[in-house]
Amino acid sequence: MRRLFSHGNKNRLATILTNSIFLVIGVLIIVMVLQNYQVNREVVSQEIGRTKQQTKSLVQEIFNLRIKSLEIQQDSYSRNRVLLEGLLSDDAPALGRFFNGIDQVSPDLAPDFRFIYSNGGIVWDDANYQFYGISEPQILHLTEDMVSGTDWYISQTPSSMGMRYLMMRRTAIIDLYTGEVVGFLFIGVVLNNNFSLVNAITKGGNADEILLAVGSQVIAASTKDQDFQHIEWLEQSSHSLNASRYMVSKTDLTINNVPTFLSVYTIQGNEHVVQFVRSHYVWIAIASLLVMCIAIYTRIWVGKRVSKELQSLMKYADTSIQRQTVSDFAGSSIEEFHQIGNSFQRSFKRLNEQEKQFADLFNFSLSPVTLWNVEGQLVRFNPSAERCFKTDKARRLLIESLQPHIRMCAQGATLTGINTTIANKTFRWNLSPITTDSSVMRIMAQGQDITSFIEAEKQSEAAREEAEESARVRSDFLAKMSHELRTPLNGILGVSQLLKSKMDDPRDVEHMEVLCNSGEHLLAVLNDILDFSKIEHGKFHIEKSAFRLAELTNTVEKIFTPLCDSKGVDFSVESNIDAESWVFSDQIRLNQIMFNLVSNAVKFTHQGHVQVRVNALDQGGTTWLKVEVFDTGIGIEKSKLKDIFEPFVQAESTTTREYGGSGLGLAIVRSLVSIMDGEIEIESEVAKGTHFTVHVPIQLGMNPTFLPENTGLLAEPATLFDEQVHVLLVEDNHTNAFIAKAFCEKYGMKVTWVKDGLHAIDFLKKDSQVALILMDNQLPNLGGIEATKIIRNELGLTIPIYACTADGMQETRHSFLRAGANYVIVKPIKEIALNKAFLHFKKNYHQMAEMK
Ligand code: ADP
C-alpha cells in the first residue's frame, strides 16, 4: 500500500481539482454535442419528412387539377352544338376549326391529341397522334379496348419513336334532339417527354426539377442533367430523411384514387438545410472550444490560487514540527484551509503540551527509567537513572544484565519483575515495548530500588524460619517430655492398679484410688499435649470402626453423673438415636470431643444443670451426628468467644488458678472436629451458661455390616488359655516391662524378658518354644521394626509378633505391619488393650496352632 503513495505518484491538489473540472466539463460537452446532434437529426428528419409529404400531396393535386381540367373541357365540348353539327354533317374542316378555336383561347388546356370515333372508324382527328409516331390502326386498337365508361385509360403502345405511354379518355357525343350517341370524342395525353405536364408540376410543386417515371424508366424530365436521371439514386434519396444536398420525393400518381404505374420524382435543392446543419456544428465546436479555454484558464488560476494557500499551510506545519515552539497560524483566504490551519495550530499546541508532560514524567520520575533500541543499546537515561548508575562500571553492568531481556522485549513481549543487583543495590525492572505501526521501535525499562525490601524480606524469612524452628523445638520438647513423663506415669498407674486389686482394706483401696485418679488426670494432660503436638505436625489420623452409640452416651453418663451429683448439678444425657443402632466413625475421637466439652461444662457449672444431647439428622444426603452440650455455668464474654479455640487460651487469666486446665482442650476439639469434616459452634452468655454444638458426618445403621471385626466380649484372663503360653517380651524400660510382665502373668503366661532386638534374635535362634512375641518400638542397639524384619526374613520364623508402640502414629503402625508384625498395641499398655490383643492372638494364631 505504502508504495502506491511513493513520491512519484503524488498529485498536486490543484491538479486533482482542475482535472476533475476538466472531466466534468468534457463529459458535459460530449453530452451536449450528442444531444444536440440527436435533436438536430430528428428535427431535420421530421422537417424533411414533412416537406416530402407536402410535395407529394402537391404533385398529386396538380396532376389531379390538370386531369380534371382536361375532363371538364372534353365533357363540355362533346355537347357543343358546333361539334355535333360538324359531326352530323361530316364536316371535318368545321371540326378542325372548332378545336383550333378552342386551343387558341386556352392553349394550356389542350390535350396532346384528339379524334372523333363514329360508326367503327375515326371520322375526324387533329393528326397529332401521327405526330407522336402512333399509327391509326394502333389508335383504333387502343380505342377498341376502351369499350365503356369515362375513366382515364392508361396504356403503352409501340410507335415509330419508341414506346409511348399514353393517357386516353372518351366521351360520348349525343344528338340533343334524338338523344342518340352519334360518336365519341377521344382525348389523349402522351406522357413521354410531356413538358407541359412536367412544367405544370414543377411550377406548382415548388420543385427545382421533376422527373416522370414508369417503373425504373424516366419518361419525361424537366432537366437534361444526366446526374438526376439515375433511378437508384432517385429511389434511395426519396427514402432518405437525411439533410443532403438534394431533397428527392417520390409520388406514385393516382387517378381518382386508382393507382397508376406513373411516378413523379421531385428534386428540391436542400442547400440551406445542409448549410444550417453545418453552421450548427460549427457553433457547437466554437462553444466547446470556448468552454475548454475557460477550463484551461480556470485550471491555471485554481492551481495557482490553491497551491499558494496550500504551500503556506504546509510551510506552517513543517516549521511547527521542526521547531519546538508553536507559532500562530497566519490564516488563509480559503475558508477550509483557514480551518485546517487553525486545527493544526490547536493540535500542535496540545501535542507540545503532552510532550512536555511526558518529558516531565520522564525527567522528574523518582524511579530510574531507561530507553533502549531494538538492538539492545541504551539510548536514554532519565536523571534518576543517571543518579543510580553514575559510574561507567555500573552502566556496563546494567547493560549486561538487562540486554538479554531487552532483546526478548524487542520481539514484543512485556517482562515484569526482573531483578538486577548492581553495586550492592537490587533493582526490580518492568520492561515494555513501545510500538509504532505494530512494530517495536523502542523498549522502556522502568526500575525500582528494592534493596530495602529484599533486606526486609530476608529478615522476615529468617524470623519466620526462627519462629518455625522454635515452634518445632517447643513441640518436639513437649512431645518428648510427655513421652518421657508418660513412661514412669504408666508405671505408677499400672502398679497402683495391680496393688489396688490385691488390697482388702477399704481405706487402702480409697487411697489407692486417689493415687490412680491423680495419675489418670496427669496422664490426660500429657495426652492432650501429645495430641496437640501431633495435630500441629499433621500426624493425626482418624480410624473408623463400628460401635454402638449407646457405648458413647453410657460412658459419658457413667463418668459425669457422680461428678455432677457431688456438685449438686443436674446431669442428663438425651438421644434420639436407637440404643441398638450402630455408628461407623472414630469412637476414640468422638469420645475425646464429648469428654472435653462435657468436662468443661461440668467444671465451669456450679448450679443448675449440664445437659448433653446426641441426635442424628439427615441433611443433604449425609447423616450428621449432632452433639450439643448445654450448661448453666459461668459463661464466656462475647469478646473472648473467638479466641477460646486457640491453644493455651483461657477465658480469664484466673481460670487456671481456679479451675485448672491447660487451655488445650478446645483447640484439640476444634482440630478433631475439622479432621472429621465436621463443624463446631458456640453460644455463651456470662453468668447464664454456654451451649456448644458439634456436627460430624457419620454412617448409621441397625446392623454392624460395616463392622470390620467382631469386637466380642472381654475374656477372663485366668481362663483364656488352656495351656501356658510362652511370651517373649522385648522392652528396654524396666517399669514398662514389669507392668507388661505382671499383666501377662495374670493370663498364666510364661514371660521371657529381653532388653533389645539383638537379645531377642539371639534368644529366638536358640529357643523354638516361644508362641508370641511382644515387641517394643524404640529399643537400644536394634529397634523393634528392624528386629521384626530380621525375625521374618533372616530367621524365617512365623511366630506372631505383637508390636507395642508409644506414638500411636499410623506411619509406625504401618512400618511394623510391613516389617511382618501381626498386631499393633498402642502404649501405654492398658489391661483392656492387652486383653483385646490376647483375644485376637487366641483366635487367629493359638487356636490354629492347636489345630495343627
Ligand atoms: P481448659 O483446659 O482451660 O479447660 P479449654 O481449651 O478446654 O481449656 O478451654 C479454654 C477456656 O474456655 C477455658 O479455660 C474456659 O475459660 C473457657 N471455657 C470452655 N468451656 C467453657 C464452659 N462450658 N463454660 C465457661 N467457660 C468455658
Tab-separated table of C-alpha atoms in Angstrom, residues 544-729:
chain	number	residue	atom	x	y	z
A	544	LYS	CA	-13.139	-45.511	61.900
A	545	SER	CA	-14.817	-48.567	63.303
A	546	ALA	CA	-18.346	-49.679	64.073
A	547	PHE	CA	-19.630	-49.212	67.603
A	548	ARG	CA	-22.888	-48.754	69.415
A	549	LEU	CA	-23.701	-45.141	70.074
A	550	ALA	CA	-25.026	-46.247	73.438
A	551	GLU	CA	-21.440	-47.119	74.415
A	552	LEU	CA	-20.551	-43.468	73.953
A	553	THR	CA	-23.506	-41.971	75.805
A	554	ASN	CA	-23.379	-44.556	78.592
A	555	THR	CA	-19.714	-43.894	79.282
A	556	VAL	CA	-20.333	-40.138	79.437
A	557	GLU	CA	-23.271	-40.671	81.723
A	558	LYS	CA	-21.395	-43.081	83.981
A	559	ILE	CA	-18.376	-40.840	84.364
A	560	PHE	CA	-20.047	-37.472	84.804
A	561	THR	CA	-23.207	-38.312	86.769
A	562	PRO	CA	-21.318	-38.938	90.074
A	563	LEU	CA	-19.241	-35.810	89.498
A	564	CYS	CA	-22.339	-33.631	88.974
A	565	ASP	CA	-24.141	-35.252	91.881
A	566	SER	CA	-21.272	-34.291	94.133
A	567	LYS	CA	-21.502	-30.655	92.855
A	568	GLY	CA	-25.298	-30.535	93.183
A	569	VAL	CA	-25.697	-30.012	89.445
A	570	ASP	CA	-28.307	-31.878	87.393
A	571	PHE	CA	-26.841	-34.000	84.659
A	572	SER	CA	-28.741	-35.603	81.771
A	573	VAL	CA	-27.871	-37.300	78.508
A	574	GLU	CA	-30.569	-37.444	75.808
A	575	SER	CA	-30.526	-39.041	72.400
A	576	ASN	CA	-32.998	-39.635	69.567
A	577	ILE	CA	-30.833	-42.465	68.296
A	578	ASP	CA	-31.965	-46.036	68.906
A	579	ALA	CA	-29.800	-47.588	71.599
A	580	GLU	CA	-29.335	-50.641	69.373
A	581	SER	CA	-28.180	-48.787	66.268
A	582	TRP	CA	-24.573	-48.850	65.139
A	583	VAL	CA	-22.355	-45.950	64.220
A	584	PHE	CA	-19.366	-46.083	61.944
A	585	SER	CA	-16.915	-43.414	62.976
A	586	ASP	CA	-13.785	-42.870	65.110
A	587	GLN	CA	-15.069	-43.776	68.541
A	588	ILE	CA	-11.988	-42.676	70.421
A	589	ARG	CA	-12.007	-39.197	68.846
A	590	LEU	CA	-15.751	-38.764	69.344
A	591	ASN	CA	-15.202	-39.761	72.949
A	592	GLN	CA	-12.416	-37.232	73.236
A	593	ILE	CA	-14.620	-34.462	71.801
A	594	MET	CA	-17.512	-35.235	74.106
A	595	PHE	CA	-15.330	-35.701	77.170
A	596	ASN	CA	-13.596	-32.395	76.630
A	597	LEU	CA	-16.857	-30.470	76.132
A	598	VAL	CA	-18.732	-32.158	78.968
A	599	SER	CA	-15.834	-31.940	81.415
A	600	ASN	CA	-15.544	-28.197	80.671
A	601	ALA	CA	-19.309	-27.778	81.201
A	602	VAL	CA	-19.183	-29.664	84.495
A	603	LYS	CA	-16.039	-27.811	85.533
A	604	PHE	CA	-17.494	-24.342	84.928
A	605	THR	CA	-21.004	-25.033	86.288
A	606	HIS	CA	-21.768	-24.632	89.996
A	607	GLN	CA	-25.555	-24.753	89.935
A	608	GLY	CA	-28.356	-25.599	87.576
A	609	HIS	CA	-27.713	-28.323	85.049
A	610	VAL	CA	-25.474	-29.783	82.418
A	611	GLN	CA	-27.327	-31.340	79.535
A	612	VAL	CA	-25.975	-33.490	76.698
A	613	ARG	CA	-27.995	-34.112	73.546
A	614	VAL	CA	-26.820	-36.574	70.938
A	615	ASN	CA	-29.002	-36.649	67.853
A	616	ALA	CA	-28.705	-37.905	64.302
A	617	LEU	CA	-30.062	-35.849	61.424
A	618	ASP	CA	-30.124	-36.231	57.671
A	619	GLN	CA	-29.062	-33.223	55.707
A	620	GLY	CA	-28.073	-33.041	52.052
A	621	GLY	CA	-27.845	-36.837	51.759
A	622	THR	CA	-25.451	-37.084	54.714
A	623	THR	CA	-26.150	-38.333	58.213
A	624	TRP	CA	-24.806	-35.950	60.808
A	625	LEU	CA	-24.194	-36.647	64.439
A	626	LYS	CA	-25.240	-33.537	66.317
A	627	VAL	CA	-23.721	-33.328	69.781
A	628	GLU	CA	-24.930	-30.453	71.982
A	629	VAL	CA	-23.660	-29.627	75.439
A	630	PHE	CA	-25.698	-27.091	77.468
A	631	ASP	CA	-24.701	-25.753	80.819
A	632	THR	CA	-25.874	-23.070	83.220
A	633	GLY	CA	-22.314	-22.232	84.257
A	634	ILE	CA	-20.230	-19.088	84.404
A	635	GLY	CA	-20.401	-18.434	80.628
A	636	ILE	CA	-17.859	-16.650	78.432
A	637	GLU	CA	-17.646	-12.999	77.438
A	638	LYS	CA	-18.616	-12.277	73.808
A	639	SER	CA	-15.229	-10.710	73.061
A	640	LYS	CA	-13.423	-13.893	74.175
A	641	LEU	CA	-15.523	-16.303	72.153
A	642	LYS	CA	-13.405	-16.124	69.024
A	643	ASP	CA	-10.169	-16.847	70.927
A	644	ILE	CA	-11.065	-19.719	73.201
A	645	PHE	CA	-10.427	-22.289	70.442
A	646	GLU	CA	-6.805	-21.094	70.210
A	647	PRO	CA	-4.264	-23.295	72.049
A	648	PHE	CA	-3.309	-22.334	75.613
A	649	VAL	CA	-6.056	-19.695	75.712
A	650	GLN	CA	-8.445	-19.449	78.620
A	651	ALA	CA	-11.297	-17.008	79.006
A	652	GLU	CA	-9.942	-15.493	82.180
A	653	SER	CA	-6.400	-15.226	83.477
A	654	THR	CA	-7.639	-16.643	86.739
A	655	THR	CA	-9.105	-19.754	85.167
A	656	THR	CA	-6.054	-21.943	85.690
A	657	ARG	CA	-5.795	-20.935	89.255
A	658	GLU	CA	-9.454	-21.582	89.959
A	659	TYR	CA	-10.319	-24.419	87.608
A	660	GLY	CA	-7.008	-25.867	86.439
A	661	GLY	CA	-6.625	-26.976	82.832
A	662	SER	CA	-4.108	-26.230	80.147
A	663	GLY	CA	-6.191	-24.315	77.575
A	664	LEU	CA	-5.610	-27.071	75.044
A	665	GLY	CA	-8.946	-28.910	75.260
A	666	LEU	CA	-10.994	-26.749	72.894
A	667	ALA	CA	-8.076	-26.372	70.455
A	668	ILE	CA	-7.898	-30.174	70.250
A	669	VAL	CA	-11.703	-30.448	69.949
A	670	ARG	CA	-11.785	-27.943	67.078
A	671	SER	CA	-8.942	-29.738	65.276
A	672	LEU	CA	-10.569	-33.137	65.772
A	673	VAL	CA	-13.921	-31.864	64.509
A	674	SER	CA	-12.275	-30.348	61.468
A	675	ILE	CA	-10.244	-33.561	60.768
A	676	MET	CA	-13.544	-35.448	60.920
A	677	ASP	CA	-15.002	-32.963	58.370
A	678	GLY	CA	-17.366	-31.503	60.946
A	679	GLU	CA	-18.156	-28.095	62.436
A	680	ILE	CA	-18.273	-26.628	65.929
A	681	GLU	CA	-20.254	-23.621	67.169
A	682	ILE	CA	-20.515	-21.878	70.487
A	683	GLU	CA	-23.082	-19.606	72.084
A	684	SER	CA	-22.488	-18.212	75.513
A	685	GLU	CA	-23.593	-15.548	77.936
A	686	VAL	CA	-21.765	-14.590	81.082
A	687	ALA	CA	-23.434	-15.960	84.249
A	688	LYS	CA	-26.110	-17.673	82.167
A	689	GLY	CA	-24.378	-20.562	80.522
A	690	THR	CA	-22.768	-21.960	77.441
A	691	HIS	CA	-24.018	-24.036	74.535
A	692	PHE	CA	-21.606	-25.989	72.302
A	693	THR	CA	-22.861	-27.626	69.094
A	694	VAL	CA	-20.808	-30.112	67.119
A	695	HIS	CA	-21.789	-31.569	63.732
A	696	VAL	CA	-19.846	-34.602	62.480
A	697	PRO	CA	-20.719	-36.745	59.450
A	698	ILE	CA	-21.269	-40.411	60.396
A	699	GLN	CA	-22.688	-43.622	58.988
A	700	LEU	CA	-25.620	-45.045	60.874
A	701	GLY	CA	-27.226	-48.485	60.605
A	702	MET	CA	-29.133	-51.113	62.519
A	703	ASN	CA	-26.613	-53.887	61.705
A	704	PRO	CA	-22.897	-53.664	62.133
A	705	THR	CA	-22.460	-54.525	58.417
A	706	PHE	CA	-19.644	-52.029	58.264
A	707	LEU	CA	-18.054	-53.587	61.367
A	708	PRO	CA	-14.507	-54.631	60.410
A	709	GLU	CA	-14.220	-57.275	63.048
A	710	ASN	CA	-16.285	-58.614	65.839
A	711	THR	CA	-15.115	-56.942	68.974
A	712	GLY	CA	-16.554	-59.711	71.149
A	713	LEU	CA	-16.623	-59.553	74.853
A	714	LEU	CA	-13.652	-59.257	77.114
A	715	ALA	CA	-12.263	-62.599	78.150
A	716	GLU	CA	-11.500	-63.682	81.661
A	717	PRO	CA	-7.649	-63.661	81.979
A	718	ALA	CA	-7.344	-66.783	84.046
A	719	THR	CA	-9.363	-68.946	81.669
A	720	LEU	CA	-8.455	-67.510	78.270
A	721	PHE	CA	-5.706	-70.030	77.526
A	722	ASP	CA	-5.949	-73.744	78.291
A	723	GLU	CA	-2.199	-74.136	78.425
A	724	GLN	CA	0.672	-71.936	79.331
A	725	VAL	CA	1.716	-69.620	76.518
A	726	HIS	CA	5.402	-68.746	76.254
A	727	VAL	CA	5.788	-64.996	75.573
A	728	LEU	CA	8.984	-63.195	74.587
A	729	LEU	CA	8.769	-59.609	75.876
